[in-house]
Amino acid sequence: WTKIYKKYFKRKVDLADITIPIHYDPEKYFCVIVVKGITMNEVIKGLKKLFTVYLGVEDLSAIVTTNDRIADKDYAIIFDKNIEADEEFKNLSVNELRKKGVNGITLLERLLLEIFYLNAAGRHLDANNFSLCSGSLYSDGGVPSIYWGRDLPGILVLGWYHPESPIYRLCVRVRLVA
C-alpha cells in the first residue's frame, strides 16, 4: 500500500500504526488501507493514469456526501477476496441490505480496491457484475455503483441506483467485522 500511495497519489505514508484485523488472511481477504485525508477525486485521478473512467460529474467528492466510514484517520478494512462482488447479496436493494444489517463497501474503498487489485493481478474486478457501493450515498440519496462498461468497453463507469431498486447483476462487497 505504501507503494500504491506513492505511485498513484504522490503521497508518502507511514502505515506502522494501522491495525490490521486479527483474522486477516491474504489468501481469503482483500485488505484496503485508507489513509487520512485521501479523497475520491485523488483516487479517480490515480485511476485515470491507468485507464478511462466515466463519472458523469466533475467533483465526485462533492456529490458523494454520506459514507459509512470516512478518511478522518488511517484505517484498514477487509473484504472477501472475490473478483466479483458478493453473489449472496445479488439483486438486493440498499434498503433491503440495511434491514439485514449488511455493511457494504464505500465508494472510496471500492476505488482503492480497484487500484490495488489491478496493481497486484493485472486485471479488473467486477467484469461481469456491478459493484454496489452501499456504504456511500450521493447527495440526492442515490447509491453509487461501479462496473466495466458494457456499452463502453474498457471504461470504468460510475453509476447510481435508487436505494429501493434491486437490479440484476448488482452485488455488494460486504465489510467483514473485525
Short mmCIF file of N, CA and C in Angstrom, two decimals, residues 2-175:
data_model
loop_
_atom_site.label_atom_id
_atom_site.label_comp_id
_atom_site.label_asym_id
_atom_site.label_seq_id
_atom_site.Cartn_x
_atom_site.Cartn_y
_atom_site.Cartn_z
N THR A 2 2.01 1.24 0.66
CA THR A 2 2.87 2.43 0.63
C THR A 2 3.31 2.73 -0.80
N LYS A 3 3.60 1.69 -1.58
CA LYS A 3 4.00 1.89 -2.97
C LYS A 3 2.83 2.43 -3.80
N ILE A 4 1.64 1.92 -3.55
CA ILE A 4 0.46 2.40 -4.29
C ILE A 4 0.21 3.87 -4.00
N TYR A 5 0.25 4.25 -2.72
CA TYR A 5 0.00 5.65 -2.38
C TYR A 5 1.07 6.57 -2.98
N LYS A 6 2.30 6.11 -3.01
CA LYS A 6 3.37 6.93 -3.58
C LYS A 6 3.23 7.03 -5.10
N LYS A 7 3.02 5.89 -5.76
CA LYS A 7 2.98 5.86 -7.22
C LYS A 7 1.77 6.58 -7.80
N TYR A 8 0.58 6.33 -7.25
CA TYR A 8 -0.64 6.85 -7.86
C TYR A 8 -1.15 8.15 -7.25
N PHE A 9 -0.76 8.44 -6.00
CA PHE A 9 -1.28 9.63 -5.32
C PHE A 9 -0.20 10.59 -4.87
N LYS A 10 1.07 10.22 -5.14
CA LYS A 10 2.21 11.04 -4.74
C LYS A 10 2.17 11.37 -3.25
N ARG A 11 1.83 10.37 -2.47
CA ARG A 11 1.78 10.53 -1.02
C ARG A 11 2.75 9.56 -0.36
N LYS A 12 3.57 10.09 0.52
CA LYS A 12 4.43 9.24 1.33
C LYS A 12 3.64 8.97 2.62
N VAL A 13 3.35 7.70 2.87
CA VAL A 13 2.52 7.35 4.02
C VAL A 13 3.28 6.41 4.96
N ASP A 14 2.98 6.56 6.23
CA ASP A 14 3.52 5.68 7.26
C ASP A 14 2.34 4.87 7.79
N LEU A 15 2.35 3.59 7.52
CA LEU A 15 1.23 2.73 7.89
C LEU A 15 1.52 1.91 9.14
N ALA A 16 2.58 2.25 9.86
CA ALA A 16 3.00 1.46 11.02
C ALA A 16 1.95 1.40 12.12
N ASP A 17 1.14 2.42 12.27
CA ASP A 17 0.15 2.44 13.36
C ASP A 17 -1.22 1.91 12.97
N ILE A 18 -1.38 1.46 11.72
CA ILE A 18 -2.69 0.92 11.30
C ILE A 18 -2.85 -0.48 11.86
N THR A 19 -3.99 -0.72 12.44
CA THR A 19 -4.30 -2.04 12.98
C THR A 19 -4.99 -2.87 11.91
N ILE A 20 -4.38 -3.98 11.56
CA ILE A 20 -4.98 -4.91 10.59
C ILE A 20 -5.85 -5.87 11.39
N PRO A 21 -7.09 -6.11 10.97
CA PRO A 21 -7.94 -7.05 11.70
C PRO A 21 -7.24 -8.38 11.94
N ILE A 22 -7.40 -8.90 13.14
CA ILE A 22 -6.66 -10.09 13.57
C ILE A 22 -6.93 -11.31 12.71
N HIS A 23 -8.12 -11.44 12.15
CA HIS A 23 -8.43 -12.61 11.34
C HIS A 23 -8.11 -12.42 9.85
N TYR A 24 -7.37 -11.36 9.52
CA TYR A 24 -6.99 -11.13 8.13
C TYR A 24 -6.06 -12.24 7.63
N ASP A 25 -6.44 -12.83 6.52
CA ASP A 25 -5.64 -13.85 5.84
C ASP A 25 -5.59 -13.43 4.38
N PRO A 26 -4.40 -13.06 3.86
CA PRO A 26 -4.31 -12.57 2.48
C PRO A 26 -4.75 -13.59 1.42
N GLU A 27 -4.84 -14.85 1.78
CA GLU A 27 -5.34 -15.86 0.85
C GLU A 27 -6.86 -15.80 0.73
N LYS A 28 -7.54 -15.26 1.76
CA LYS A 28 -9.00 -15.25 1.80
C LYS A 28 -9.61 -13.86 1.64
N TYR A 29 -8.84 -12.82 1.98
CA TYR A 29 -9.42 -11.48 2.08
C TYR A 29 -8.58 -10.45 1.35
N PHE A 30 -9.26 -9.42 0.84
CA PHE A 30 -8.61 -8.20 0.41
C PHE A 30 -8.54 -7.28 1.62
N CYS A 31 -7.43 -6.61 1.81
CA CYS A 31 -7.30 -5.60 2.85
C CYS A 31 -7.11 -4.26 2.16
N VAL A 32 -8.01 -3.34 2.40
CA VAL A 32 -7.92 -2.00 1.82
C VAL A 32 -7.42 -1.06 2.92
N ILE A 33 -6.38 -0.31 2.60
CA ILE A 33 -5.84 0.68 3.52
C ILE A 33 -6.28 2.06 3.03
N VAL A 34 -6.99 2.77 3.90
CA VAL A 34 -7.46 4.12 3.60
C VAL A 34 -6.67 5.07 4.50
N VAL A 35 -5.98 6.03 3.89
CA VAL A 35 -5.20 6.97 4.70
C VAL A 35 -5.97 8.27 4.91
N LYS A 36 -5.68 8.87 6.03
CA LYS A 36 -6.36 10.11 6.43
C LYS A 36 -6.27 11.15 5.32
N GLY A 37 -7.43 11.71 4.99
CA GLY A 37 -7.49 12.82 4.06
C GLY A 37 -7.55 12.46 2.59
N ILE A 38 -7.38 11.19 2.23
CA ILE A 38 -7.47 10.82 0.82
C ILE A 38 -8.89 11.09 0.33
N THR A 39 -9.03 11.63 -0.85
CA THR A 39 -10.35 11.94 -1.39
C THR A 39 -10.66 11.08 -2.60
N MET A 40 -11.93 10.99 -2.91
CA MET A 40 -12.33 10.24 -4.11
C MET A 40 -11.76 10.90 -5.37
N ASN A 41 -11.70 12.22 -5.39
CA ASN A 41 -11.13 12.90 -6.55
C ASN A 41 -9.66 12.53 -6.75
N GLU A 42 -8.89 12.40 -5.67
CA GLU A 42 -7.50 11.98 -5.78
C GLU A 42 -7.40 10.56 -6.34
N VAL A 43 -8.27 9.69 -5.85
CA VAL A 43 -8.24 8.30 -6.30
C VAL A 43 -8.64 8.21 -7.77
N ILE A 44 -9.64 8.96 -8.17
CA ILE A 44 -10.05 8.98 -9.58
C ILE A 44 -8.89 9.46 -10.45
N LYS A 45 -8.18 10.49 -10.01
CA LYS A 45 -7.02 10.98 -10.76
C LYS A 45 -5.97 9.87 -10.92
N GLY A 46 -5.76 9.08 -9.84
CA GLY A 46 -4.84 7.95 -9.92
C GLY A 46 -5.33 6.87 -10.87
N LEU A 47 -6.63 6.57 -10.84
CA LEU A 47 -7.21 5.57 -11.74
C LEU A 47 -7.06 6.00 -13.20
N LYS A 48 -7.21 7.29 -13.45
CA LYS A 48 -7.13 7.80 -14.83
C LYS A 48 -5.73 7.67 -15.40
N LYS A 49 -4.74 7.42 -14.56
CA LYS A 49 -3.38 7.14 -15.06
C LYS A 49 -3.32 5.74 -15.67
N LEU A 50 -4.30 4.91 -15.32
CA LEU A 50 -4.30 3.51 -15.74
C LEU A 50 -5.30 3.21 -16.85
N PHE A 51 -6.43 3.87 -16.85
CA PHE A 51 -7.49 3.59 -17.81
C PHE A 51 -8.51 4.72 -17.80
N THR A 52 -9.47 4.65 -18.72
CA THR A 52 -10.51 5.66 -18.82
C THR A 52 -11.57 5.41 -17.76
N VAL A 53 -12.00 6.50 -17.13
CA VAL A 53 -13.04 6.44 -16.11
C VAL A 53 -14.15 7.40 -16.53
N TYR A 54 -15.39 6.90 -16.53
CA TYR A 54 -16.54 7.75 -16.83
C TYR A 54 -17.30 8.02 -15.54
N LEU A 55 -17.36 9.30 -15.15
CA LEU A 55 -18.04 9.67 -13.92
C LEU A 55 -19.38 10.35 -14.16
N GLY A 56 -19.46 11.16 -15.19
CA GLY A 56 -20.67 11.93 -15.42
C GLY A 56 -20.74 13.19 -14.56
N VAL A 57 -19.74 13.42 -13.72
CA VAL A 57 -19.67 14.60 -12.86
C VAL A 57 -18.22 15.06 -12.79
N GLU A 58 -18.00 16.29 -12.38
CA GLU A 58 -16.64 16.81 -12.24
C GLU A 58 -16.06 16.54 -10.86
N ASP A 59 -16.84 16.80 -9.82
CA ASP A 59 -16.33 16.73 -8.45
C ASP A 59 -17.04 15.63 -7.67
N LEU A 60 -16.48 14.46 -7.73
CA LEU A 60 -17.07 13.29 -7.07
C LEU A 60 -17.14 13.48 -5.56
N SER A 61 -16.12 14.07 -4.99
CA SER A 61 -16.09 14.26 -3.54
C SER A 61 -17.23 15.16 -3.07
N ALA A 62 -17.68 16.08 -3.92
CA ALA A 62 -18.75 16.99 -3.53
C ALA A 62 -20.13 16.36 -3.61
N ILE A 63 -20.32 15.39 -4.51
CA ILE A 63 -21.67 14.83 -4.65
C ILE A 63 -21.89 13.55 -3.85
N VAL A 64 -20.82 12.88 -3.45
CA VAL A 64 -20.97 11.72 -2.56
C VAL A 64 -20.81 12.26 -1.14
N THR A 65 -21.95 12.52 -0.50
CA THR A 65 -21.94 13.28 0.75
C THR A 65 -22.09 12.43 2.00
N THR A 66 -22.47 11.18 1.85
CA THR A 66 -22.66 10.31 3.01
C THR A 66 -21.84 9.04 2.82
N ASN A 67 -21.05 8.70 3.82
CA ASN A 67 -20.23 7.49 3.79
C ASN A 67 -20.26 6.84 5.17
N ASP A 68 -20.37 5.52 5.19
CA ASP A 68 -20.36 4.81 6.47
C ASP A 68 -19.04 4.97 7.20
N ARG A 69 -17.96 5.11 6.45
CA ARG A 69 -16.63 5.35 7.02
C ARG A 69 -16.01 6.48 6.24
N ILE A 70 -15.31 7.38 6.94
CA ILE A 70 -14.65 8.49 6.27
C ILE A 70 -13.17 8.47 6.60
N ALA A 71 -12.39 9.10 5.75
CA ALA A 71 -10.94 9.09 5.90
C ALA A 71 -10.48 10.21 6.84
N ASP A 72 -11.07 10.24 8.06
CA ASP A 72 -10.63 11.23 9.04
C ASP A 72 -9.47 10.67 9.89
N LYS A 73 -9.13 9.42 9.63
CA LYS A 73 -7.96 8.78 10.22
C LYS A 73 -7.60 7.60 9.33
N ASP A 74 -6.38 7.09 9.45
CA ASP A 74 -5.98 5.91 8.69
C ASP A 74 -6.75 4.70 9.20
N TYR A 75 -7.15 3.83 8.30
CA TYR A 75 -7.79 2.59 8.73
C TYR A 75 -7.60 1.48 7.70
N ALA A 76 -7.73 0.26 8.18
CA ALA A 76 -7.70 -0.93 7.33
C ALA A 76 -9.05 -1.60 7.42
N ILE A 77 -9.50 -2.12 6.30
CA ILE A 77 -10.79 -2.80 6.25
C ILE A 77 -10.65 -4.00 5.32
N ILE A 78 -11.32 -5.09 5.66
CA ILE A 78 -11.17 -6.29 4.84
C ILE A 78 -12.51 -6.73 4.23
N PHE A 79 -12.35 -7.36 3.06
CA PHE A 79 -13.48 -7.88 2.29
C PHE A 79 -13.09 -9.26 1.79
N ASP A 80 -14.10 -10.11 1.56
CA ASP A 80 -13.82 -11.41 0.95
C ASP A 80 -13.06 -11.20 -0.35
N LYS A 81 -12.14 -12.10 -0.63
CA LYS A 81 -11.29 -11.99 -1.81
C LYS A 81 -12.02 -12.57 -3.01
N ASN A 82 -13.06 -11.88 -3.43
CA ASN A 82 -13.86 -12.27 -4.59
C ASN A 82 -13.56 -11.31 -5.72
N ILE A 83 -13.40 -11.84 -6.92
CA ILE A 83 -13.18 -10.99 -8.08
C ILE A 83 -14.48 -10.26 -8.42
N GLU A 84 -15.58 -10.95 -8.35
CA GLU A 84 -16.90 -10.34 -8.48
C GLU A 84 -17.43 -10.04 -7.08
N ALA A 85 -18.23 -9.00 -6.96
CA ALA A 85 -18.82 -8.67 -5.66
C ALA A 85 -19.62 -9.86 -5.14
N ASP A 86 -19.93 -9.85 -3.86
CA ASP A 86 -20.51 -10.99 -3.16
C ASP A 86 -21.86 -11.42 -3.74
N GLU A 87 -21.86 -12.57 -4.39
CA GLU A 87 -23.05 -13.10 -5.07
C GLU A 87 -24.22 -13.35 -4.12
N GLU A 88 -23.93 -13.66 -2.86
CA GLU A 88 -25.03 -13.95 -1.94
C GLU A 88 -25.93 -12.74 -1.70
N PHE A 89 -25.45 -11.56 -2.05
CA PHE A 89 -26.24 -10.34 -1.87
C PHE A 89 -26.67 -9.73 -3.20
N LYS A 90 -26.69 -10.57 -4.23
CA LYS A 90 -27.07 -10.14 -5.57
C LYS A 90 -28.56 -9.81 -5.60
N ASN A 91 -28.87 -8.77 -6.36
CA ASN A 91 -30.25 -8.39 -6.63
C ASN A 91 -31.02 -7.96 -5.38
N LEU A 92 -30.30 -7.35 -4.43
CA LEU A 92 -30.95 -6.77 -3.25
C LEU A 92 -30.75 -5.26 -3.27
N SER A 93 -31.78 -4.53 -2.90
CA SER A 93 -31.66 -3.08 -2.84
C SER A 93 -30.87 -2.69 -1.59
N VAL A 94 -30.40 -1.46 -1.57
CA VAL A 94 -29.67 -0.97 -0.39
C VAL A 94 -30.59 -0.98 0.83
N ASN A 95 -31.84 -0.63 0.64
CA ASN A 95 -32.77 -0.66 1.78
C ASN A 95 -32.92 -2.07 2.33
N GLU A 96 -32.99 -3.08 1.45
CA GLU A 96 -33.06 -4.47 1.91
C GLU A 96 -31.77 -4.88 2.62
N LEU A 97 -30.63 -4.47 2.09
CA LEU A 97 -29.35 -4.79 2.71
C LEU A 97 -29.26 -4.19 4.11
N ARG A 98 -29.69 -2.96 4.26
CA ARG A 98 -29.64 -2.30 5.58
C ARG A 98 -30.56 -2.99 6.57
N LYS A 99 -31.73 -3.41 6.12
CA LYS A 99 -32.64 -4.14 7.02
C LYS A 99 -32.01 -5.44 7.50
N LYS A 100 -31.18 -6.05 6.66
CA LYS A 100 -30.49 -7.29 7.03
C LYS A 100 -29.21 -7.03 7.83
N GLY A 101 -28.85 -5.76 8.03
CA GLY A 101 -27.64 -5.42 8.77
C GLY A 101 -26.36 -5.60 7.98
N VAL A 102 -26.45 -5.57 6.66
CA VAL A 102 -25.29 -5.76 5.80
C VAL A 102 -24.56 -4.43 5.62
N ASN A 103 -23.29 -4.40 6.00
CA ASN A 103 -22.45 -3.21 5.84
C ASN A 103 -21.60 -3.36 4.60
N GLY A 104 -21.85 -2.53 3.60
CA GLY A 104 -21.14 -2.66 2.34
C GLY A 104 -19.97 -1.72 2.20
N ILE A 105 -19.25 -1.91 1.13
CA ILE A 105 -18.08 -1.11 0.81
C ILE A 105 -18.49 0.32 0.47
N THR A 106 -17.65 1.28 0.82
CA THR A 106 -17.89 2.66 0.41
C THR A 106 -17.31 2.85 -0.99
N LEU A 107 -17.71 3.92 -1.63
CA LEU A 107 -17.18 4.20 -2.97
C LEU A 107 -15.66 4.41 -2.91
N LEU A 108 -15.18 5.14 -1.92
CA LEU A 108 -13.74 5.37 -1.79
C LEU A 108 -12.99 4.05 -1.63
N GLU A 109 -13.49 3.17 -0.78
CA GLU A 109 -12.84 1.86 -0.57
C GLU A 109 -12.83 1.04 -1.86
N ARG A 110 -13.92 1.08 -2.60
CA ARG A 110 -14.01 0.30 -3.85
C ARG A 110 -13.06 0.83 -4.90
N LEU A 111 -12.92 2.15 -4.98
CA LEU A 111 -11.99 2.74 -5.93
C LEU A 111 -10.55 2.36 -5.57
N LEU A 112 -10.21 2.40 -4.30
CA LEU A 112 -8.88 2.00 -3.86
C LEU A 112 -8.64 0.52 -4.13
N LEU A 113 -9.66 -0.30 -3.89
CA LEU A 113 -9.53 -1.73 -4.15
C LEU A 113 -9.26 -2.01 -5.63
N GLU A 114 -9.85 -1.22 -6.51
CA GLU A 114 -9.61 -1.39 -7.95
C GLU A 114 -8.13 -1.19 -8.27
N ILE A 115 -7.54 -0.13 -7.74
CA ILE A 115 -6.11 0.12 -7.98
C ILE A 115 -5.27 -1.00 -7.39
N PHE A 116 -5.60 -1.41 -6.18
CA PHE A 116 -4.85 -2.48 -5.51
C PHE A 116 -4.88 -3.77 -6.34
N TYR A 117 -6.07 -4.17 -6.76
CA TYR A 117 -6.21 -5.43 -7.49
C TYR A 117 -5.54 -5.36 -8.87
N LEU A 118 -5.73 -4.27 -9.56
CA LEU A 118 -5.12 -4.12 -10.88
C LEU A 118 -3.59 -4.13 -10.75
N ASN A 119 -3.09 -3.47 -9.73
CA ASN A 119 -1.64 -3.43 -9.49
C ASN A 119 -1.09 -4.82 -9.17
N ALA A 120 -1.85 -5.60 -8.40
CA ALA A 120 -1.39 -6.93 -7.98
C ALA A 120 -1.62 -8.01 -9.05
N ALA A 121 -2.77 -7.98 -9.72
CA ALA A 121 -3.16 -9.08 -10.60
C ALA A 121 -3.14 -8.72 -12.09
N GLY A 122 -3.11 -7.43 -12.39
CA GLY A 122 -3.13 -7.02 -13.79
C GLY A 122 -4.49 -7.17 -14.45
N ARG A 123 -5.53 -7.35 -13.63
CA ARG A 123 -6.91 -7.49 -14.14
C ARG A 123 -7.83 -6.58 -13.32
N HIS A 124 -9.08 -6.50 -13.79
CA HIS A 124 -10.07 -5.67 -13.11
C HIS A 124 -11.03 -6.51 -12.30
N LEU A 125 -11.59 -5.89 -11.29
CA LEU A 125 -12.66 -6.50 -10.50
C LEU A 125 -14.00 -6.28 -11.22
N ASP A 126 -14.98 -7.08 -10.86
CA ASP A 126 -16.36 -6.88 -11.31
C ASP A 126 -16.49 -6.75 -12.83
N ALA A 127 -15.91 -7.70 -13.55
CA ALA A 127 -16.01 -7.68 -15.01
C ALA A 127 -17.40 -8.11 -15.49
N ASN A 128 -18.13 -8.88 -14.66
CA ASN A 128 -19.43 -9.41 -15.09
C ASN A 128 -20.62 -8.81 -14.36
N ASN A 129 -20.39 -8.26 -13.19
CA ASN A 129 -21.47 -7.69 -12.39
C ASN A 129 -21.16 -6.25 -12.03
N PHE A 130 -22.12 -5.60 -11.42
CA PHE A 130 -21.96 -4.24 -10.94
C PHE A 130 -21.63 -4.32 -9.45
N SER A 131 -20.72 -3.49 -8.98
CA SER A 131 -20.38 -3.44 -7.57
C SER A 131 -21.15 -2.28 -6.95
N LEU A 132 -22.12 -2.59 -6.12
CA LEU A 132 -22.93 -1.60 -5.43
C LEU A 132 -22.15 -1.11 -4.21
N CYS A 133 -21.91 0.16 -4.14
CA CYS A 133 -21.15 0.75 -3.02
C CYS A 133 -22.15 1.25 -1.98
N SER A 134 -22.75 0.31 -1.27
CA SER A 134 -23.86 0.62 -0.36
C SER A 134 -23.43 1.37 0.88
N GLY A 135 -22.13 1.53 1.11
CA GLY A 135 -21.64 2.31 2.24
C GLY A 135 -21.55 3.79 1.94
N SER A 136 -22.00 4.20 0.75
CA SER A 136 -21.96 5.61 0.34
C SER A 136 -23.30 6.01 -0.27
N LEU A 137 -23.58 7.30 -0.22
CA LEU A 137 -24.77 7.85 -0.86
C LEU A 137 -24.43 9.18 -1.53
N TYR A 138 -25.06 9.41 -2.69
CA TYR A 138 -24.99 10.71 -3.32
C TYR A 138 -25.86 11.69 -2.53
N SER A 139 -25.68 12.98 -2.78
CA SER A 139 -26.45 14.00 -2.08
C SER A 139 -27.95 13.86 -2.34
N ASP A 140 -28.35 13.26 -3.47
CA ASP A 140 -29.77 13.07 -3.77
C ASP A 140 -30.32 11.76 -3.21
N GLY A 141 -29.50 11.00 -2.47
CA GLY A 141 -29.93 9.73 -1.89
C GLY A 141 -29.63 8.52 -2.75
N GLY A 142 -29.14 8.72 -3.96
CA GLY A 142 -28.77 7.61 -4.83
C GLY A 142 -27.55 6.88 -4.31
N VAL A 143 -27.40 5.63 -4.74
CA VAL A 143 -26.31 4.77 -4.27
C VAL A 143 -25.33 4.56 -5.43
N PRO A 144 -24.03 4.84 -5.20
CA PRO A 144 -23.05 4.66 -6.27
C PRO A 144 -22.84 3.19 -6.62
N SER A 145 -22.48 2.96 -7.87
CA SER A 145 -22.09 1.63 -8.33
C SER A 145 -20.94 1.79 -9.31
N ILE A 146 -20.16 0.73 -9.45
CA ILE A 146 -19.05 0.71 -10.39
C ILE A 146 -19.18 -0.53 -11.26
N TYR A 147 -18.93 -0.35 -12.55
CA TYR A 147 -18.91 -1.51 -13.44
C TYR A 147 -18.04 -1.19 -14.64
N TRP A 148 -17.65 -2.25 -15.31
CA TRP A 148 -16.90 -2.10 -16.55
C TRP A 148 -17.90 -1.99 -17.67
N GLY A 149 -17.87 -0.87 -18.39
CA GLY A 149 -18.88 -0.53 -19.38
C GLY A 149 -19.16 -1.59 -20.40
N ARG A 150 -20.40 -2.04 -20.46
CA ARG A 150 -20.82 -2.98 -21.49
C ARG A 150 -20.97 -2.22 -22.81
N ASP A 151 -21.52 -1.00 -22.70
CA ASP A 151 -21.69 -0.16 -23.89
C ASP A 151 -20.42 0.62 -24.20
N LEU A 152 -19.54 0.75 -23.20
CA LEU A 152 -18.29 1.48 -23.34
C LEU A 152 -17.15 0.55 -22.93
N PRO A 153 -16.77 -0.42 -23.78
CA PRO A 153 -15.77 -1.42 -23.39
C PRO A 153 -14.45 -0.78 -22.93
N GLY A 154 -13.90 -1.35 -21.86
CA GLY A 154 -12.62 -0.89 -21.34
C GLY A 154 -12.69 0.37 -20.51
N ILE A 155 -13.88 0.80 -20.17
CA ILE A 155 -14.04 2.03 -19.40
C ILE A 155 -14.72 1.70 -18.07
N LEU A 156 -14.15 2.18 -16.98
CA LEU A 156 -14.77 2.05 -15.67
C LEU A 156 -15.86 3.09 -15.57
N VAL A 157 -17.08 2.65 -15.30
CA VAL A 157 -18.23 3.54 -15.28
C VAL A 157 -18.76 3.64 -13.86
N LEU A 158 -18.99 4.86 -13.43
CA LEU A 158 -19.63 5.12 -12.15
C LEU A 158 -21.09 5.43 -12.41
N GLY A 159 -21.97 4.66 -11.82
CA GLY A 159 -23.40 4.89 -11.97
C GLY A 159 -24.04 5.10 -10.63
N TRP A 160 -25.36 5.14 -10.61
CA TRP A 160 -26.05 5.22 -9.33
C TRP A 160 -27.43 4.58 -9.47
N TYR A 161 -27.94 4.14 -8.33
CA TYR A 161 -29.24 3.48 -8.26
C TYR A 161 -30.03 4.02 -7.10
N HIS A 162 -31.32 3.93 -7.23
CA HIS A 162 -32.22 4.33 -6.14
C HIS A 162 -32.07 3.30 -5.03
N PRO A 163 -32.08 3.71 -3.75
CA PRO A 163 -31.87 2.77 -2.65
C PRO A 163 -32.94 1.68 -2.53
N GLU A 164 -34.07 1.86 -3.20
CA GLU A 164 -35.13 0.84 -3.14
C GLU A 164 -35.08 -0.12 -4.32
N SER A 165 -34.18 0.13 -5.28
CA SER A 165 -34.15 -0.66 -6.51
C SER A 165 -33.20 -1.84 -6.45
N PRO A 166 -33.75 -3.07 -6.51
CA PRO A 166 -32.86 -4.22 -6.72
C PRO A 166 -32.62 -4.36 -8.22
N ILE A 167 -31.37 -4.53 -8.60
CA ILE A 167 -31.02 -4.61 -10.01
C ILE A 167 -30.29 -5.92 -10.27
N TYR A 168 -30.69 -6.60 -11.33
CA TYR A 168 -29.98 -7.82 -11.73
C TYR A 168 -28.52 -7.49 -11.98
N ARG A 169 -27.62 -8.36 -11.53
CA ARG A 169 -26.17 -8.21 -11.66
C ARG A 169 -25.60 -7.16 -10.73
N LEU A 170 -26.39 -6.60 -9.82
CA LEU A 170 -25.91 -5.62 -8.87
C LEU A 170 -25.63 -6.32 -7.55
N CYS A 171 -24.37 -6.33 -7.12
CA CYS A 171 -23.95 -7.03 -5.90
C CYS A 171 -23.20 -6.04 -5.01
N VAL A 172 -23.12 -6.36 -3.74
CA VAL A 172 -22.39 -5.52 -2.80
C VAL A 172 -21.18 -6.30 -2.27
N ARG A 173 -20.11 -5.58 -1.98
CA ARG A 173 -18.96 -6.18 -1.28
C ARG A 173 -19.19 -5.87 0.19
N VAL A 174 -19.22 -6.90 1.00
CA VAL A 174 -19.57 -6.74 2.40
C VAL A 174 -18.31 -6.58 3.24
N ARG A 175 -18.33 -5.55 4.07
CA ARG A 175 -17.25 -5.31 5.01
C ARG A 175 -17.28 -6.41 6.07
#
